[in-house]
Amino acid sequence: MKTKAMQALSEIRENLERGIIPFWTERGVDREFGGYLTCFDEAGNPTGDTDKYIVTQTRMIWGLAAMYEEYHDERLREAARQGWEFFRDKFWDKTYGGWYWKVARDGTMLDDGKVVYGEGFAIYALAKYAQVFGDAQALDYAERTFDLLQIYCADTLRGGYYENLEPDWTISAPGFAAGDRKSLDIHMHLMEAFTALSEATGKEIHRRKLAEVIDIILTHMVNHEHGCALNQFDVNFNPIPAINIRRTWNAERATGEVIETPTDTTSYGHNVELGWLLNRATDVLGRDFHANDEIVKKFCDHSLKFGFDHELGGVYRDGVHNGPALVYDKEWWQNCEVLVGYLDAWERLGDDKYFDAFYKTWQFDRAHFISPLTHEWRQLLRRDGTPLVTDIGNPWKAIYHTGRAMLECKRRLERMV
Amino acid sequence: MKTKAMQALSEIRENLERGIIPFWTERGVDREFGGYLTCFDEAGNPTGDTDKYIVTQTRMIWGLAAMYEEYHDERLREAARQGWEFFRDKFWDKTYGGWYWKVARDGTMLDDGKVVYGEGFAIYALAKYAQVFGDAQALDYAERTFDLLQIYCADTLRGGYYENLEPDWTISAPGFAAGDRKSLDIHMHLMEAFTALSEATGKEIHRRKLAEVIDIILTHMVNHEHGCALNQFDVNFNPIPAINIRRTWNAERATGEVIETPTDTTSYGHNVELGWLLNRATDVLGRDFHANDEIVKKFCDHSLKFGFDHELGGVYRDGVHNGPALVYDKEWWQNCEVLVGYLDAWERLGDDKYFDAFYKTWQFDRAHFISPLTHEWRQLLRRDGTPLVTDIGNPWKAIYHTGRAMLECKRRLERMV
């Protein structure tokens, strides 16, 4: 096992240092207007889509700051700095507060909707940026964003957060605009954001809201019997059939298998990601290292039972709660997140099957996701590794899942060997 | 009935114009330090207690602004203005934001605890002051206070608000400090505050939180079967035996009957007050005039069945949910609030028994509460009207219940005759 760990560590370092970091610092920075360009084909050529989305802009800021923290390369600092300044100057809504959803390449506002998913990533990125570079202004914006979420998005009747809001922070309409829905995805990414903010400020209010969102998730959004998470809920947290929602990856994606009525599915990669993000959150709160062992074991074991390709490695996309997978495509982000989640479970639970799952997934990822042209990751494959979408970047894909997974695995493997 | 209404209207005008308004404008203003003095014996002599509490300072601001709105007397404006400026300069916590609980006569801070009951009254007072006098700064402070409550007091896990917080907005300890309790009283006064703020700003977020707190009360805090409200709850809104709580009127009062274990009581006057405040709230939200008829009828009928003195008029203090009263003392504030509540119910429900209850209470109040020495109201009487506490003002009693009740009754009676 130690040999495998050393080998994987070496490959992961290479993926970071020859692939991910140079790809995004060299091609990701928009040297004309500032901020980031994130849409590239497999060869690293721009696809022509230059709109700038809050999600990928902030993920780039987060990723570059996180890489700087590890590598202390001034090019990373500079790439992060200019991206933060573009974001601050072009995305902040000076009328209503909070961040736009989308701007044009030059910074012209295209969509000023207030989406909690995006606002959460702004907190995540600015808290990290502030922590790594000691930037008080970035931290101030992160805290102001947190405050706006508490004022405008918290549901003081039922708990949890409204997720989709109009530019002026009024709640969006029901249905496709999803003003009447709550979801695991947004609440999980708020947990991730509040974790970063708590780490950056140490403030009681940030820690308190982190603890609350953890409990919202564990109380309302997890099927503890089957060991998987649920997707969408009405405002009272009753699980309801998932629908496509405006301004989401699932609504905007165009390729790959589609389930006609995805009413009752769970995402293996998302569940295992939830597990390790939960551990990170409780670590920051100072709770016991084993605080989440029971639920993390359930998530991992559920994925290994129903969602794992025991032949080739890697996880499928979606399946039912207590039964086989429905969508066997393999997507980059799930197959990034499970690497971290399985290693994290191995560290805490001590069961080697989680290391094996990590290692087998890494073999598959390395062989099929990582493009030999750029050493960054393709987007979507068939079960057997046949590429379906080879783009390295799109409006939803940049440095976050790949860079973070490699960084998190690197640190865990270094502790191991 | 019209004759009775005209007679009551005349007496109520007299109580305002000869009693309440001159009493508080002449004696309530602290001409040495600013702000208000509120502790007076029956003859209107200062009792020597000059500490200034957020609750009575804000209630004075509210009351004087409300009186100005009705009477346009410049002395009222001036008395309100100086109180607002003292409050702004001496109560605002420049470190943590929000308002102190208590200062000395000269403004020296004595207790910087953050109590939602008090913060809510600050919103109520400053919103009214801003609306009546067009003061943008007061409105800004009201809105900032509202924002602080959303950030620091909302319970995003279970809904509702934490009510008792430390100076730095961390949640207080369980037990007497009551960090682990929710209550009808505080949520009702938040409803009242958000009503005033919604009226002053018209903003969606203030209207939204008003609608949410209405639903918190009606969902969790009312016994719809028996037609009465409950008192105290754990953080999950499970009703629990009431205890004395730090910084409350009940914990600080020293005179009158005491129930050893007041586990399951309801306050008739509070219930009827809740009814008319609910109607005011939904009026501001633009809902149907009859939106709350069912629950308002229940509250009023419950009070008339169990808590009303059909012989002498007026309501007793407390009783069980579905049975006779336990505490037969008559207190000023309950016997102010039911005047408004019964008239309000009469206007909406059209049943003359509510007018009769108003009239009978007013006969009792006029004969026994209103002191012939000052024409303001005594504090506490026995069932038969024998005075128990004759003070006109104390740290919890000033212009709010008496002045507001007289003003609200005046307007309703003027519509009637």
CSV table of N, CA, C and O in Angstrom, one decimal, chain A residues 293-332:
chain,number,residue,atom,x,y,z
A,293,ASP,N,-17.8,9.8,11.6
A,293,ASP,CA,-17.4,8.5,11.0
A,293,ASP,C,-18.6,7.7,10.5
A,293,ASP,O,-18.5,7.1,9.5
A,294,GLU,N,-19.7,7.7,11.3
A,294,GLU,CA,-20.8,6.9,10.9
A,294,GLU,C,-21.4,7.2,9.6
A,294,GLU,O,-21.6,6.4,8.7
A,295,ILE,N,-21.7,8.5,9.4
A,295,ILE,CA,-22.3,8.9,8.1
A,295,ILE,C,-21.3,8.9,7.0
A,295,ILE,O,-21.7,8.5,5.8
A,296,VAL,N,-20.1,9.2,7.2
A,296,VAL,CA,-19.0,9.1,6.2
A,296,VAL,C,-18.9,7.7,5.7
A,296,VAL,O,-18.8,7.4,4.5
A,297,LYS,N,-18.9,6.8,6.6
A,297,LYS,CA,-18.8,5.3,6.2
A,297,LYS,C,-20.0,4.9,5.4
A,297,LYS,O,-19.9,4.3,4.4
A,298,LYS,N,-21.2,5.4,5.8
A,298,LYS,CA,-22.4,5.1,5.0
A,298,LYS,C,-22.3,5.7,3.5
A,298,LYS,O,-22.6,5.0,2.6
A,299,PHE,N,-21.8,6.9,3.4
A,299,PHE,CA,-21.7,7.5,2.1
A,299,PHE,C,-20.7,6.7,1.2
A,299,PHE,O,-21.0,6.4,0.1
A,300,CYS,N,-19.6,6.4,1.8
A,300,CYS,CA,-18.5,5.7,1.0
A,300,CYS,C,-19.0,4.3,0.7
A,300,CYS,O,-18.8,3.8,-0.5
A,301,ASP,N,-19.6,3.6,1.7
A,301,ASP,CA,-20.0,2.2,1.4
A,301,ASP,C,-21.2,2.2,0.4
A,301,ASP,O,-21.2,1.3,-0.4
A,302,HIS,N,-22.1,3.2,0.5
A,302,HIS,CA,-23.1,3.2,-0.5
A,302,HIS,C,-22.6,3.4,-1.9
A,302,HIS,O,-23.0,2.8,-2.9
A,303,SER,N,-21.6,4.3,-2.0
A,303,SER,CA,-21.0,4.5,-3.4
A,303,SER,C,-20.3,3.2,-3.8
A,303,SER,O,-20.3,2.9,-5.0
A,304,LEU,N,-19.6,2.5,-2.9
A,304,LEU,CA,-18.9,1.3,-3.3
A,304,LEU,C,-19.8,0.2,-3.7
A,304,LEU,O,-19.5,-0.6,-4.5
A,305,LYS,N,-21.0,0.2,-3.0
A,305,LYS,CA,-21.9,-0.8,-3.3
A,305,LYS,C,-22.6,-0.6,-4.6
A,305,LYS,O,-22.8,-1.5,-5.4
A,306,PHE,N,-23.1,0.6,-4.9
A,306,PHE,CA,-23.9,0.8,-6.1
A,306,PHE,C,-23.3,1.7,-7.2
A,306,PHE,O,-23.7,1.6,-8.3
A,307,GLY,N,-22.3,2.5,-6.8
A,307,GLY,CA,-21.9,3.5,-7.8
A,307,GLY,C,-20.4,3.3,-8.3
A,307,GLY,O,-20.0,4.1,-9.1
A,308,PHE,N,-19.8,2.3,-7.8
A,308,PHE,CA,-18.3,2.2,-8.1
A,308,PHE,C,-18.1,1.1,-9.2
A,308,PHE,O,-18.7,0.1,-9.2
A,309,ASP,N,-17.2,1.5,-10.1
A,309,ASP,CA,-16.8,0.5,-11.2
A,309,ASP,C,-15.7,-0.3,-10.6
A,309,ASP,O,-14.5,0.0,-10.7
A,310,HIS,N,-16.0,-1.5,-10.1
A,310,HIS,CA,-15.0,-2.3,-9.5
A,310,HIS,C,-14.1,-3.0,-10.5
A,310,HIS,O,-13.0,-3.4,-10.2
A,311,GLU,N,-14.5,-2.9,-11.7
A,311,GLU,CA,-13.7,-3.4,-12.8
A,311,GLU,C,-12.6,-2.4,-13.3
A,311,GLU,O,-11.4,-2.7,-13.2
A,312,LEU,N,-13.1,-1.2,-13.6
A,312,LEU,CA,-12.2,-0.2,-14.2
A,312,LEU,C,-11.8,0.9,-13.2
A,312,LEU,O,-10.9,1.7,-13.5
A,313,GLY,N,-12.5,1.0,-12.1
A,313,GLY,CA,-12.3,2.1,-11.2
A,313,GLY,C,-13.2,3.3,-11.6
A,313,GLY,O,-13.7,3.5,-12.7
A,314,GLY,N,-13.4,4.2,-10.6
A,314,GLY,CA,-14.2,5.4,-10.8
A,314,GLY,C,-15.6,5.2,-10.4
A,314,GLY,O,-16.1,4.1,-10.3
A,315,VAL,N,-16.3,6.3,-10.3
A,315,VAL,CA,-17.8,6.3,-9.9
A,315,VAL,C,-18.6,6.7,-11.1
A,315,VAL,O,-18.3,7.6,-11.9
A,316,TYR,N,-19.8,6.1,-11.1
A,316,TYR,CA,-20.8,6.5,-12.1
A,316,TYR,C,-21.5,7.8,-11.6
A,316,TYR,O,-21.2,8.3,-10.5
A,317,ARG,N,-22.4,8.3,-12.4
A,317,ARG,CA,-22.9,9.7,-12.1
A,317,ARG,C,-24.0,9.7,-11.1
A,317,ARG,O,-24.0,10.4,-10.1
A,318,ASP,N,-25.1,8.9,-11.4
A,318,ASP,CA,-26.3,8.9,-10.5
A,318,ASP,C,-26.9,7.6,-10.4
A,318,ASP,O,-26.7,6.7,-11.3
A,319,GLY,N,-27.7,7.4,-9.3
A,319,GLY,CA,-28.4,6.2,-9.2
A,319,GLY,C,-29.5,6.4,-8.2
A,319,GLY,O,-29.7,7.4,-7.6
A,320,VAL,N,-30.3,5.3,-8.0
A,320,VAL,CA,-31.4,5.4,-7.0
A,320,VAL,C,-30.8,5.2,-5.6
A,320,VAL,O,-29.7,4.9,-5.4
A,321,HIS,N,-31.6,5.5,-4.6
A,321,HIS,CA,-31.1,5.5,-3.3
A,321,HIS,C,-30.7,4.1,-2.8
A,321,HIS,O,-29.7,4.0,-2.2
A,322,ASN,N,-31.5,3.1,-3.1
A,322,ASN,CA,-31.1,1.8,-2.6
A,322,ASN,C,-31.2,0.8,-3.8
A,322,ASN,O,-32.1,-0.1,-3.8
A,323,GLY,N,-30.3,1.0,-4.7
A,323,GLY,CA,-30.3,0.1,-5.9
A,323,GLY,C,-29.2,0.5,-6.9
A,323,GLY,O,-28.4,1.4,-6.5
A,324,PRO,N,-29.2,-0.1,-8.0
A,324,PRO,CA,-28.1,0.2,-9.0
A,324,PRO,C,-28.1,1.6,-9.6
A,324,PRO,O,-29.1,2.3,-9.5
A,325,ALA,N,-27.0,1.9,-10.2
A,325,ALA,CA,-26.8,3.2,-10.9
A,325,ALA,C,-27.8,3.3,-12.0
A,325,ALA,O,-28.2,2.2,-12.6
A,326,LEU,N,-28.1,4.5,-12.4
A,326,LEU,CA,-29.0,4.7,-13.5
A,326,LEU,C,-28.2,5.3,-14.7
A,326,LEU,O,-28.5,5.1,-15.8
A,327,VAL,N,-27.2,6.2,-14.3
A,327,VAL,CA,-26.4,6.8,-15.3
A,327,VAL,C,-24.9,6.4,-15.1
A,327,VAL,O,-24.3,6.7,-14.1
A,328,TYR,N,-24.4,5.7,-16.2
A,328,TYR,CA,-23.1,5.1,-16.0
A,328,TYR,C,-22.0,6.0,-16.6
A,328,TYR,O,-20.8,5.6,-16.5
A,329,ASP,N,-22.3,7.1,-17.1
A,329,ASP,CA,-21.3,8.1,-17.5
A,329,ASP,C,-20.4,8.4,-16.3
A,329,ASP,O,-20.8,8.4,-15.2
A,330,LYS,N,-19.1,8.7,-16.7
A,330,LYS,CA,-18.2,9.1,-15.6
A,330,LYS,C,-17.9,10.6,-15.9
A,330,LYS,O,-17.4,10.9,-17.0
A,331,GLU,N,-18.0,11.4,-14.9
A,331,GLU,CA,-17.8,12.8,-15.0
A,331,GLU,C,-16.6,13.2,-14.2
A,331,GLU,O,-16.3,12.6,-13.1
A,332,TRP,N,-15.9,14.3,-14.7
A,332,TRP,CA,-14.7,14.7,-14.0
A,332,TRP,C,-14.9,15.0,-12.5
A,332,TRP,O,-14.1,14.5,-11.7
